JSON list of C-alpha atoms in Angstrom, two decimals:
[
{"chain": "T", "resi": 94, "resn": "MET", "atom": "CA", "xyz": [0.00, 0.00, 0.00]},
{"chain": "T", "resi": 95, "resn": "ASP", "atom": "CA", "xyz": [1.45, 3.34, -1.10]},
{"chain": "T", "resi": 96, "resn": "PRO", "atom": "CA", "xyz": [-0.44, 6.19, 0.62]},
{"chain": "T", "resi": 97, "resn": "LEU", "atom": "CA", "xyz": [1.36, 8.95, -1.30]},
{"chain": "T", "resi": 98, "resn": "GLY", "atom": "CA", "xyz": [0.76, 7.12, -4.59]},
{"chain": "T", "resi": 99, "resn": "ASN", "atom": "CA", "xyz": [-2.94, 6.86, -3.74]},
{"chain": "T", "resi": 100, "resn": "LEU", "atom": "CA", "xyz": [-2.98, 10.53, -2.80]},
{"chain": "T", "resi": 101, "resn": "VAL", "atom": "CA", "xyz": [-1.38, 11.54, -6.10]},
{"chain": "T", "resi": 102, "resn": "ASP", "atom": "CA", "xyz": [-3.92, 9.40, -7.97]},
{"chain": "T", "resi": 103, "resn": "TRP", "atom": "CA", "xyz": [-6.74, 11.18, -6.10]},
{"chain": "T", "resi": 104, "resn": "ILE", "atom": "CA", "xyz": [-5.21, 14.59, -6.83]},
{"chain": "T", "resi": 105, "resn": "ALA", "atom": "CA", "xyz": [-4.83, 13.67, -10.52]},
{"chain": "T", "resi": 106, "resn": "VAL", "atom": "CA", "xyz": [-8.54, 12.89, -10.76]},
{"chain": "T", "resi": 107, "resn": "TYR", "atom": "CA", "xyz": [-9.48, 16.36, -9.52]},
{"chain": "T", "resi": 108, "resn": "GLY", "atom": "CA", "xyz": [-6.69, 18.26, -11.31]},
{"chain": "T", "resi": 109, "resn": "ILE", "atom": "CA", "xyz": [-6.02, 21.81, -10.19]},
{"chain": "T", "resi": 110, "resn": "PHE", "atom": "CA", "xyz": [-8.76, 21.61, -7.56]},
{"chain": "T", "resi": 111, "resn": "GLY", "atom": "CA", "xyz": [-7.06, 18.51, -6.10]},
{"chain": "T", "resi": 112, "resn": "LEU", "atom": "CA", "xyz": [-3.73, 20.33, -5.92]},
{"chain": "T", "resi": 113, "resn": "PHE", "atom": "CA", "xyz": [-5.41, 23.31, -4.25]},
{"chain": "T", "resi": 114, "resn": "ALA", "atom": "CA", "xyz": [-7.26, 21.01, -1.83]},
{"chain": "T", "resi": 115, "resn": "ILE", "atom": "CA", "xyz": [-4.11, 19.16, -0.75]},
{"chain": "T", "resi": 116, "resn": "GLY", "atom": "CA", "xyz": [-2.35, 22.47, -0.15]},
{"chain": "T", "resi": 117, "resn": "LEU", "atom": "CA", "xyz": [-5.30, 23.60, 1.96]},
{"chain": "T", "resi": 118, "resn": "VAL", "atom": "CA", "xyz": [-5.68, 20.37, 3.93]},
{"chain": "T", "resi": 119, "resn": "GLU", "atom": "CA", "xyz": [-2.01, 19.99, 4.79]},
{"chain": "T", "resi": 120, "resn": "ARG", "atom": "CA", "xyz": [-2.29, 23.15, 6.92]},
{"chain": "T", "resi": 121, "resn": "PHE", "atom": "CA", "xyz": [-5.03, 21.60, 9.06]},
{"chain": "T", "resi": 122, "resn": "LEU", "atom": "CA", "xyz": [-3.61, 18.06, 9.32]},
{"chain": "T", "resi": 123, "resn": "PRO", "atom": "CA", "xyz": [-0.09, 18.19, 10.75]},
{"chain": "T", "resi": 124, "resn": "ALA", "atom": "CA", "xyz": [0.18, 14.40, 10.37]},
{"chain": "T", "resi": 125, "resn": "LEU", "atom": "CA", "xyz": [0.11, 14.84, 6.59]},
{"chain": "T", "resi": 126, "resn": "PRO", "atom": "CA", "xyz": [3.79, 15.33, 5.69]},
{"chain": "T", "resi": 127, "resn": "SER", "atom": "CA", "xyz": [3.95, 18.27, 3.31]},
{"chain": "T", "resi": 128, "resn": "TYR", "atom": "CA", "xyz": [7.45, 17.40, 2.22]},
{"chain": "T", "resi": 129, "resn": "GLY", "atom": "CA", "xyz": [6.27, 13.95, 1.13]},
{"chain": "T", "resi": 130, "resn": "VAL", "atom": "CA", "xyz": [3.19, 15.33, -0.61]},
{"chain": "T", "resi": 131, "resn": "LEU", "atom": "CA", "xyz": [5.19, 17.96, -2.46]},
{"chain": "T", "resi": 132, "resn": "VAL", "atom": "CA", "xyz": [7.75, 15.39, -3.59]},
{"chain": "T", "resi": 133, "resn": "ALA", "atom": "CA", "xyz": [4.95, 13.14, -4.86]},
{"chain": "T", "resi": 134, "resn": "ILE", "atom": "CA", "xyz": [3.37, 16.10, -6.68]},
{"chain": "T", "resi": 135, "resn": "GLY", "atom": "CA", "xyz": [6.74, 16.91, -8.24]},
{"chain": "T", "resi": 136, "resn": "ILE", "atom": "CA", "xyz": [7.20, 13.31, -9.40]},
{"chain": "T", "resi": 137, "resn": "ALA", "atom": "CA", "xyz": [3.71, 13.35, -10.92]},
{"chain": "T", "resi": 138, "resn": "ALA", "atom": "CA", "xyz": [4.54, 16.65, -12.67]},
{"chain": "T", "resi": 139, "resn": "ASP", "atom": "CA", "xyz": [7.62, 14.97, -14.13]},
{"chain": "T", "resi": 140, "resn": "ASP", "atom": "CA", "xyz": [5.35, 12.17, -15.41]},
{"chain": "T", "resi": 141, "resn": "ASP", "atom": "CA", "xyz": [3.23, 14.83, -17.20]},
{"chain": "T", "resi": 142, "resn": "VAL", "atom": "CA", "xyz": [0.16, 14.39, -14.97]},
{"chain": "T", "resi": 143, "resn": "TRP", "atom": "CA", "xyz": [0.13, 18.20, -14.70]},
{"chain": "T", "resi": 144, "resn": "SER", "atom": "CA", "xyz": [2.65, 20.96, -15.34]},
{"chain": "T", "resi": 145, "resn": "LEU", "atom": "CA", "xyz": [5.12, 21.91, -12.65]},
{"chain": "T", "resi": 146, "resn": "HIS", "atom": "CA", "xyz": [4.01, 25.55, -12.79]},
{"chain": "T", "resi": 147, "resn": "THR", "atom": "CA", "xyz": [0.38, 24.56, -12.24]},
{"chain": "T", "resi": 148, "resn": "ALA", "atom": "CA", "xyz": [1.34, 22.29, -9.34]},
{"chain": "T", "resi": 149, "resn": "VAL", "atom": "CA", "xyz": [3.43, 24.98, -7.62]},
{"chain": "T", "resi": 150, "resn": "ILE", "atom": "CA", "xyz": [0.82, 27.71, -8.05]},
{"chain": "T", "resi": 151, "resn": "ALA", "atom": "CA", "xyz": [-2.17, 25.57, -7.00]},
{"chain": "T", "resi": 152, "resn": "THR", "atom": "CA", "xyz": [-0.50, 24.09, -3.92]},
{"chain": "T", "resi": 153, "resn": "THR", "atom": "CA", "xyz": [0.94, 27.47, -2.89]},
{"chain": "T", "resi": 154, "resn": "VAL", "atom": "CA", "xyz": [-2.45, 29.17, -3.15]},
{"chain": "T", "resi": 155, "resn": "GLY", "atom": "CA", "xyz": [-4.09, 26.27, -1.29]},
{"chain": "T", "resi": 156, "resn": "SER", "atom": "CA", "xyz": [-1.49, 26.36, 1.47]},
{"chain": "T", "resi": 157, "resn": "PHE", "atom": "CA", "xyz": [-1.81, 30.13, 1.80]},
{"chain": "T", "resi": 158, "resn": "MET", "atom": "CA", "xyz": [-5.60, 29.89, 2.01]},
{"chain": "T", "resi": 159, "resn": "GLY", "atom": "CA", "xyz": [-5.29, 27.14, 4.63]},
{"chain": "T", "resi": 160, "resn": "ALA", "atom": "CA", "xyz": [-2.91, 29.24, 6.73]},
{"chain": "T", "resi": 161, "resn": "LEU", "atom": "CA", "xyz": [-5.17, 32.27, 6.37]},
{"chain": "T", "resi": 162, "resn": "GLY", "atom": "CA", "xyz": [-8.22, 30.20, 7.35]},
{"chain": "T", "resi": 163, "resn": "LEU", "atom": "CA", "xyz": [-6.42, 28.82, 10.40]},
{"chain": "T", "resi": 164, "resn": "TYR", "atom": "CA", "xyz": [-5.33, 32.33, 11.40]},
{"chain": "T", "resi": 165, "resn": "LEU", "atom": "CA", "xyz": [-8.88, 33.70, 11.01]},
{"chain": "T", "resi": 166, "resn": "LEU", "atom": "CA", "xyz": [-10.29, 30.76, 13.00]},
{"chain": "T", "resi": 167, "resn": "VAL", "atom": "CA", "xyz": [-7.94, 31.40, 15.92]},
{"chain": "T", "resi": 168, "resn": "ARG", "atom": "CA", "xyz": [-8.57, 35.13, 15.66]},
{"chain": "T", "resi": 169, "resn": "ALA", "atom": "CA", "xyz": [-12.35, 34.52, 15.79]},
{"chain": "T", "resi": 170, "resn": "VAL", "atom": "CA", "xyz": [-12.01, 32.34, 18.88]},
{"chain": "T", "resi": 171, "resn": "GLY", "atom": "CA", "xyz": [-10.19, 35.15, 20.66]},
{"chain": "T", "resi": 172, "resn": "ARG", "atom": "CA", "xyz": [-7.60, 35.37, 23.37]},
{"chain": "T", "resi": 173, "resn": "LYS", "atom": "CA", "xyz": [-9.95, 34.89, 26.33]},
{"chain": "T", "resi": 174, "resn": "ARG", "atom": "CA", "xyz": [-11.49, 31.66, 25.03]},
{"chain": "T", "resi": 175, "resn": "SER", "atom": "CA", "xyz": [-8.08, 30.39, 23.91]},
{"chain": "T", "resi": 176, "resn": "VAL", "atom": "CA", "xyz": [-6.62, 30.90, 27.38]},
{"chain": "T", "resi": 177, "resn": "THR", "atom": "CA", "xyz": [-9.66, 29.27, 28.99]},
{"chain": "T", "resi": 178, "resn": "LEU", "atom": "CA", "xyz": [-9.26, 26.27, 26.68]},
{"chain": "T", "resi": 179, "resn": "LEU", "atom": "CA", "xyz": [-5.53, 26.11, 27.42]},
{"chain": "T", "resi": 180, "resn": "TYR", "atom": "CA", "xyz": [-6.15, 26.13, 31.17]},
{"chain": "T", "resi": 181, "resn": "SER", "atom": "CA", "xyz": [-8.77, 23.38, 30.96]},
{"chain": "T", "resi": 182, "resn": "VAL", "atom": "CA", "xyz": [-6.57, 21.17, 28.77]},
{"chain": "T", "resi": 183, "resn": "GLY", "atom": "CA", "xyz": [-3.65, 21.92, 31.09]},
{"chain": "T", "resi": 184, "resn": "ARG", "atom": "CA", "xyz": [-5.64, 20.62, 34.06]},
{"chain": "T", "resi": 185, "resn": "TRP", "atom": "CA", "xyz": [-6.29, 17.37, 32.19]},
{"chain": "T", "resi": 186, "resn": "VAL", "atom": "CA", "xyz": [-2.57, 16.78, 31.72]},
{"chain": "T", "resi": 187, "resn": "GLY", "atom": "CA", "xyz": [-1.61, 17.94, 35.23]},
{"chain": "T", "resi": 188, "resn": "LEU", "atom": "CA", "xyz": [-0.35, 21.49, 34.57]},
{"chain": "T", "resi": 189, "resn": "SER", "atom": "CA", "xyz": [-1.22, 24.27, 36.97]},
{"chain": "T", "resi": 190, "resn": "GLN", "atom": "CA", "xyz": [-2.44, 27.66, 35.80]},
{"chain": "T", "resi": 191, "resn": "ALA", "atom": "CA", "xyz": [0.72, 29.28, 37.21]},
{"chain": "T", "resi": 192, "resn": "ARG", "atom": "CA", "xyz": [2.92, 26.87, 35.22]},
{"chain": "T", "resi": 193, "resn": "ILE", "atom": "CA", "xyz": [0.99, 27.63, 32.01]},
{"chain": "T", "resi": 194, "resn": "ASP", "atom": "CA", "xyz": [1.30, 31.39, 32.61]},
{"chain": "T", "resi": 195, "resn": "TRP", "atom": "CA", "xyz": [5.05, 31.05, 33.24]},
{"chain": "T", "resi": 196, "resn": "THR", "atom": "CA", "xyz": [5.50, 28.99, 30.06]},
{"chain": "T", "resi": 197, "resn": "LEU", "atom": "CA", "xyz": [3.53, 31.51, 27.97]},
{"chain": "T", "resi": 198, "resn": "SER", "atom": "CA", "xyz": [5.57, 34.44, 29.28]},
{"chain": "T", "resi": 199, "resn": "SER", "atom": "CA", "xyz": [8.78, 32.51, 28.63]},
{"chain": "T", "resi": 200, "resn": "LEU", "atom": "CA", "xyz": [7.71, 31.74, 25.05]},
{"chain": "T", "resi": 201, "resn": "ARG", "atom": "CA", "xyz": [6.70, 35.36, 24.42]},
{"chain": "T", "resi": 202, "resn": "ALA", "atom": "CA", "xyz": [10.09, 36.59, 25.66]},
{"chain": "T", "resi": 203, "resn": "ARG", "atom": "CA", "xyz": [11.83, 34.38, 23.07]},
{"chain": "T", "resi": 204, "resn": "GLU", "atom": "CA", "xyz": [9.27, 34.49, 20.25]},
{"chain": "T", "resi": 205, "resn": "ARG", "atom": "CA", "xyz": [11.61, 35.67, 17.46]},
{"chain": "T", "resi": 206, "resn": "VAL", "atom": "CA", "xyz": [14.19, 32.95, 18.05]},
{"chain": "T", "resi": 207, "resn": "LEU", "atom": "CA", "xyz": [11.49, 30.31, 18.50]},
{"chain": "T", "resi": 208, "resn": "THR", "atom": "CA", "xyz": [9.77, 31.39, 15.28]},
{"chain": "T", "resi": 209, "resn": "ILE", "atom": "CA", "xyz": [12.94, 30.93, 13.28]},
{"chain": "T", "resi": 210, "resn": "LEU", "atom": "CA", "xyz": [13.91, 27.65, 14.94]},
{"chain": "T", "resi": 211, "resn": "SER", "atom": "CA", "xyz": [10.39, 26.19, 14.68]},
{"chain": "T", "resi": 212, "resn": "GLN", "atom": "CA", "xyz": [10.59, 26.44, 10.88]},
{"chain": "T", "resi": 213, "resn": "LEU", "atom": "CA", "xyz": [13.39, 23.84, 10.93]},
{"chain": "T", "resi": 214, "resn": "ILE", "atom": "CA", "xyz": [11.26, 21.07, 12.48]},
{"chain": "T", "resi": 215, "resn": "PRO", "atom": "CA", "xyz": [8.79, 19.57, 9.97]},
{"chain": "T", "resi": 216, "resn": "THR", "atom": "CA", "xyz": [5.64, 19.01, 12.07]},
{"chain": "T", "resi": 217, "resn": "VAL", "atom": "CA", "xyz": [6.27, 22.00, 14.34]},
{"chain": "T", "resi": 218, "resn": "ARG", "atom": "CA", "xyz": [6.62, 24.17, 11.22]},
{"chain": "T", "resi": 219, "resn": "LEU", "atom": "CA", "xyz": [2.94, 23.61, 10.43]},
{"chain": "T", "resi": 220, "resn": "ILE", "atom": "CA", "xyz": [1.63, 24.29, 13.92]},
{"chain": "T", "resi": 221, "resn": "SER", "atom": "CA", "xyz": [3.88, 27.13, 15.10]},
{"chain": "T", "resi": 222, "resn": "PRO", "atom": "CA", "xyz": [2.28, 30.01, 13.19]}
]
């Protein structure tokens, strides 16, 4: 069973919309390895399933729209509800509210360095923004 091969076959059926959709979905599913998907799309472009320019443009636009949608979703939820959710999930895993507050302030103090470094780790790269 070749999951990336099956994914490329599915994308090929839907053409540009499939490329756009995979770019969009990979922003919401961190388990979907974008580097593997993009390599498979590149191999399919080499096999003349679609042009390389079309593949790059469609997946880039899809990925951008996914990132924008995720940003707008978090923005709509708001800071107060996000913090409340974080505290409740923290209680489930045994973290106190003081520990969560300390961690958040520590992360905010180092946000520029963490932003750059988080882009080097594949799964973290998708979640960190």
